Coordinates of N, CA, C and O in Angstrom, one line a residue:
M914 N 0.9 -1.2 0.0 CA 0.0 0.0 0.0 C 0.9 1.2 0.0 O 1.7 1.4 0.8
N915 N 0.7 2.1 -1.0 CA 1.5 3.3 -1.1 C 0.8 4.5 -0.5 O -0.2 5.0 -1.1
E916 N 1.2 5.0 0.6 CA 0.5 6.1 1.3 C 1.1 7.4 1.0 O 0.6 8.5 1.4
V917 N 2.2 7.5 0.2 CA 3.0 8.7 -0.1 C 2.7 9.1 -1.5 O 2.7 8.3 -2.4
E918 N 2.4 10.4 -1.7 CA 2.1 11.0 -3.0 C 3.2 12.0 -3.3 O 3.7 12.7 -2.4
W919 N 3.6 12.1 -4.6 CA 4.6 13.1 -5.0 C 4.3 13.3 -6.5 O 3.6 12.5 -7.2
N920 N 4.9 14.3 -7.0 CA 4.8 14.6 -8.5 C 5.5 13.6 -9.3 O 6.6 13.3 -9.1
P921 N 4.8 13.0 -10.3 CA 5.4 12.0 -11.1 C 6.6 12.4 -12.0 O 7.3 11.6 -12.5
R922 N 6.8 13.7 -12.1 CA 7.9 14.2 -12.8 C 9.3 13.9 -12.1 O 10.3 13.8 -12.8
Y923 N 9.2 13.6 -10.8 CA 10.4 13.3 -10.1 C 10.5 11.8 -9.9 O 9.5 11.1 -9.9
P924 N 11.8 11.3 -9.8 CA 11.9 9.9 -9.7 C 11.4 9.3 -8.4 O 11.3 10.0 -7.4
T925 N 11.1 8.0 -8.3 CA 10.7 7.4 -7.1 C 11.8 7.3 -6.1 O 12.9 7.0 -6.4
P926 N 11.5 7.7 -4.9 CA 12.5 7.7 -3.8 C 13.0 6.2 -3.6 O 12.3 5.3 -3.8
D927 N 14.3 6.1 -3.2 CA 14.8 4.8 -2.9 C 14.0 4.1 -1.7 O 13.3 4.8 -1.0
Q928 N 14.2 2.9 -1.5 CA 13.4 2.1 -0.5 C 13.6 2.6 0.9 O 12.7 2.6 1.7
V929 N 14.8 3.1 1.3 CA 15.1 3.5 2.6 C 14.3 4.8 2.9 O 13.6 4.9 3.9
V930 N 14.3 5.7 2.0 CA 13.5 7.0 2.1 C 12.0 6.7 2.1 O 11.3 7.2 2.9
M931 N 11.6 5.8 1.2 CA 10.2 5.4 1.2 C 9.7 4.8 2.5 O 8.6 5.1 3.0
D932 N 10.5 3.9 3.1 CA 10.2 3.3 4.4 C 10.0 4.4 5.5 O 9.1 4.3 6.3
K933 N 10.9 5.4 5.5 CA 10.8 6.5 6.5 C 9.6 7.3 6.2 O 8.9 7.7 7.2
L934 N 9.2 7.6 5.0 CA 8.0 8.3 4.7 C 6.7 7.6 5.1 O 5.8 8.2 5.8
I935 N 6.7 6.3 4.8 CA 5.5 5.5 5.2 C 5.4 5.4 6.7 O 4.3 5.5 7.3
R936 N 6.5 5.2 7.4 CA 6.6 5.1 8.9 C 6.1 6.4 9.5 O 5.3 6.5 10.5
S937 N 6.5 7.5 8.9 CA 6.1 8.9 9.4 C 4.6 9.1 9.3 O 3.9 9.6 10.2
C938 N 4.0 8.6 8.2 CA 2.6 8.8 8.0 C 1.8 7.9 9.0 O 0.8 8.4 9.5
R939 N 2.3 6.7 9.2 CA 1.6 5.8 10.2 C 1.7 6.3 11.6 O 0.8 6.1 12.4
E940 N 2.8 7.0 12.0 CA 2.9 7.5 13.3 C 1.9 8.6 13.7 O 1.5 8.7 14.8
V941 N 1.5 9.4 12.7 CA 0.5 10.5 13.0 C -0.9 10.1 12.7 O -1.8 11.0 12.8
E942 N -1.2 8.9 12.3 CA -2.6 8.5 12.0 C -3.6 8.8 13.1 O -4.7 9.3 12.9
E943 N -3.2 8.6 14.3 CA -4.1 8.8 15.5 C -4.0 10.1 16.1 O -4.7 10.4 17.0
M944 N -3.0 11.0 15.7 CA -2.8 12.3 16.3 C -3.8 13.3 15.7 O -4.0 13.3 14.5
P945 N -4.3 14.2 16.5 CA -5.1 15.3 15.9 C -4.2 16.3 15.2 O -3.1 16.7 15.7
E946 N -4.7 16.7 14.1 CA -3.9 17.7 13.3 C -4.5 19.1 13.5 O -5.8 19.2 13.5
Q947 N -3.7 20.1 13.7 CA -4.2 21.5 13.9 C -3.6 22.3 12.7 O -2.5 22.0 12.3
E948 N -4.4 23.3 12.3 CA -3.9 24.2 11.2 C -3.0 25.3 11.8 O -3.4 25.9 12.8
L949 N -1.9 25.6 11.2 CA -1.1 26.7 11.5 C -1.5 27.8 10.5 O -1.3 27.6 9.3
R950 N -2.0 28.9 10.9 CA -2.4 30.0 10.0 C -1.5 31.2 10.1 O -0.9 31.4 11.1
C951 N -1.4 31.9 9.0 CA -0.6 33.1 9.0 C -1.2 34.2 10.0 O -2.4 34.4 10.0
P952 N -0.3 34.8 10.8 CA -0.8 35.7 11.8 C -1.3 37.0 11.1 O -2.0 37.8 11.7
I953 N -0.9 37.3 9.9 CA -1.3 38.5 9.2 C -2.6 38.3 8.4 O -3.6 39.0 8.6
C954 N -2.7 37.3 7.5 CA -3.8 37.2 6.6 C -4.7 36.0 6.9 O -5.7 35.7 6.3
H955 N -4.3 35.1 7.9 CA -5.0 33.9 8.3 C -5.1 32.8 7.3 O -5.9 32.0 7.3
F956 N -4.2 32.9 6.3 CA -4.1 31.8 5.3 C -3.5 30.6 5.9 O -2.5 30.7 6.7
R957 N -3.9 29.4 5.6 CA -3.4 28.2 6.1 C -1.9 28.0 5.6 O -1.7 27.9 4.4
I958 N -1.0 27.9 6.6 CA 0.4 27.7 6.2 C 0.8 26.3 6.3 O 1.5 25.7 5.4
A959 N 0.4 25.6 7.3 CA 0.8 24.2 7.5 C -0.2 23.5 8.5 O -0.9 24.1 9.2
G960 N 0.0 22.2 8.5 CA -0.7 21.4 9.5 C 0.3 20.9 10.5 O 1.3 20.4 10.1
V961 N 0.0 21.0 11.8 CA 0.9 20.6 12.8 C 0.2 19.6 13.7 O -1.0 19.6 13.9
Y962 N 1.0 18.7 14.3 CA 0.4 17.6 15.1 C 0.7 17.9 16.6 O 1.6 18.7 16.9
G963 N 0.1 17.1 17.5 CA 0.2 17.3 18.9 C 1.6 17.2 19.5 O 1.9 17.8 20.5
D964 N 2.4 16.4 18.9 CA 3.8 16.2 19.4 C 4.7 17.3 19.0 O 5.9 17.3 19.3
R965 N 4.3 18.3 18.2 CA 5.1 19.3 17.7 C 5.3 20.4 18.7 O 4.3 20.9 19.2
S966 N 6.5 20.9 18.9 CA 6.7 22.0 19.8 C 7.9 22.7 19.4 O 8.7 22.2 18.6
G967 N 8.1 23.9 19.9 CA 9.3 24.7 19.5 C 9.0 25.8 18.5 O 7.8 26.3 18.4
H968 N 9.9 26.2 17.7 CA 9.8 27.2 16.8 C 9.9 26.7 15.3 O 10.6 25.7 15.1
I969 N 9.3 27.4 14.4 CA 9.3 27.0 13.0 C 9.4 28.2 12.2 O 8.7 29.3 12.4
R970 N 10.2 28.2 11.1 CA 10.3 29.3 10.2 C 9.3 29.1 9.1 O 9.2 28.0 8.5
V971 N 8.4 30.1 8.8 CA 7.4 29.9 7.8 C 7.4 31.1 6.8 O 8.0 32.1 7.1
K972 N 6.8 30.8 5.7 CA 6.5 31.8 4.7 C 5.1 31.6 4.1 O 4.8 30.6 3.6
C973 N 4.3 32.7 4.2 CA 2.9 32.6 3.7 C 3.0 32.8 2.2 O 3.6 33.7 1.7
R974 N 2.3 31.9 1.5 CA 2.2 32.0 0.1 C 1.3 33.1 -0.4 O 1.3 33.6 -1.5
K975 N 0.4 33.6 0.5 CA -0.6 34.6 0.1 C -0.1 36.0 0.3 O 0.0 36.8 -0.6
C976 N 0.3 36.3 1.5 CA 0.7 37.7 1.8 C 2.2 37.9 1.9 O 2.7 39.0 2.1
K977 N 3.0 36.8 1.7 CA 4.4 36.8 1.7 C 5.1 37.1 3.1 O 6.2 37.4 3.1
F978 N 4.3 37.0 4.2 CA 4.9 37.1 5.5 C 5.9 36.0 5.6 O 5.7 34.9 5.3
E979 N 7.1 36.4 6.2 CA 8.1 35.4 6.4 C 8.7 35.7 7.8 O 9.1 36.8 8.1
G980 N 8.7 34.6 8.6 CA 9.3 34.8 10.0 C 9.2 33.5 10.8 O 8.8 32.5 10.3
V981 N 9.6 33.7 12.0 CA 9.6 32.5 12.9 C 8.4 32.6 13.9 O 8.1 33.6 14.4
L982 N 7.7 31.5 14.0 CA 6.6 31.4 14.9 C 6.9 30.4 16.0 O 7.4 29.3 15.8
N983 N 6.6 30.7 17.2 CA 6.6 29.8 18.4 C 5.3 29.1 18.4 O 4.2 29.7 18.6
L984 N 5.3 27.8 18.2 CA 4.1 27.0 18.1 C 3.3 27.1 19.4 O 2.1 26.9 19.4
A985 N 3.9 27.3 20.5 CA 3.1 27.4 21.8 C 2.2 28.6 21.8 O 1.2 28.6 22.4
Y986 N 2.6 29.7 21.1 CA 1.8 30.9 21.1 C 0.7 30.8 20.1 O -0.3 31.6 20.2
F987 N 0.8 29.9 19.1 CA -0.2 29.8 18.1 C -1.0 28.6 18.1 O -1.5 28.1 17.1
R988 N -1.2 28.0 19.3 CA -2.1 26.9 19.5 C -3.5 27.3 19.4 O -3.8 28.5 19.7
R989 N -4.4 26.4 19.0 CA -5.8 26.8 18.8 C -6.4 27.0 20.2 O -6.2 26.2 21.1
M990 N -7.0 28.2 20.4 CA -7.7 28.4 21.6 C -9.1 28.0 21.6 O -9.8 28.1 20.5
K991 N -9.7 27.5 22.7 CA -11.1 27.1 22.7 C -12.0 28.4 22.6 O -11.7 29.4 23.2
R992 N -13.1 28.3 22.0 CA -14.0 29.4 21.7 C -14.5 30.0 23.0 O -14.6 31.2 23.2
Y993 N -14.9 29.1 23.9 CA -15.5 29.6 25.2 C -14.5 30.5 26.0 O -14.9 31.4 26.7
H994 N -13.2 30.2 25.8 CA -12.2 30.9 26.6 C -12.2 32.4 26.0 O -12.1 33.3 26.8
R995 N -12.3 32.5 24.7 CA -12.3 33.9 24.2 C -13.5 34.6 24.6 O -13.5 35.8 24.8
E996 N -14.7 33.9 24.7 CA -15.9 34.6 25.0 C -15.9 35.1 26.5 O -16.4 36.2 26.8
L997 N -15.2 34.4 27.4 CA -15.1 34.8 28.7 C -14.2 36.0 28.9 O -14.5 36.9 29.7
T998 N -13.2 36.1 28.1 CA -12.3 37.3 28.2 C -13.0 38.5 27.5 O -12.7 39.6 27.9
D999 N -13.9 38.3 26.6 CA -14.6 39.4 26.0 C -15.6 40.1 26.9 O -15.9 41.2 26.8
K1000 N -16.2 39.3 27.8 CA -17.2 39.8 28.7 C -16.7 40.7 29.8 O -17.4 41.4 30.4
K1001 N -15.4 40.5 30.1 CA -14.8 41.3 31.2 C -14.7 42.8 30.9 O -14.6 43.3 29.9

C-alpha cells in the first residue's frame, strides 16, 4: 500500500527513504492535526500535530509574510475561553 504521494515528474525515492515516509505517515494517523495559520492574513500555512513544539520558520504564500513562529503561542484556543475574556 503506497501512502505517499509526489509529483510523477520526479523519480521514485529509494526504498530507505520510502520506508521512512511511510513510517512517518503511520505515526501520526491517530494524532489530531491542527492548522497553523498566517498571523497576518490567516491563510493556512501548515498542519501541525500534537507532538510538535518549538519554533518553526514559515513563509505565507498569500501575503508573503516570512518569519519565525513559536508554536506554543499559536495553538488553537477554545472558543469559550475567548468569550469569557470578551465579557470582562
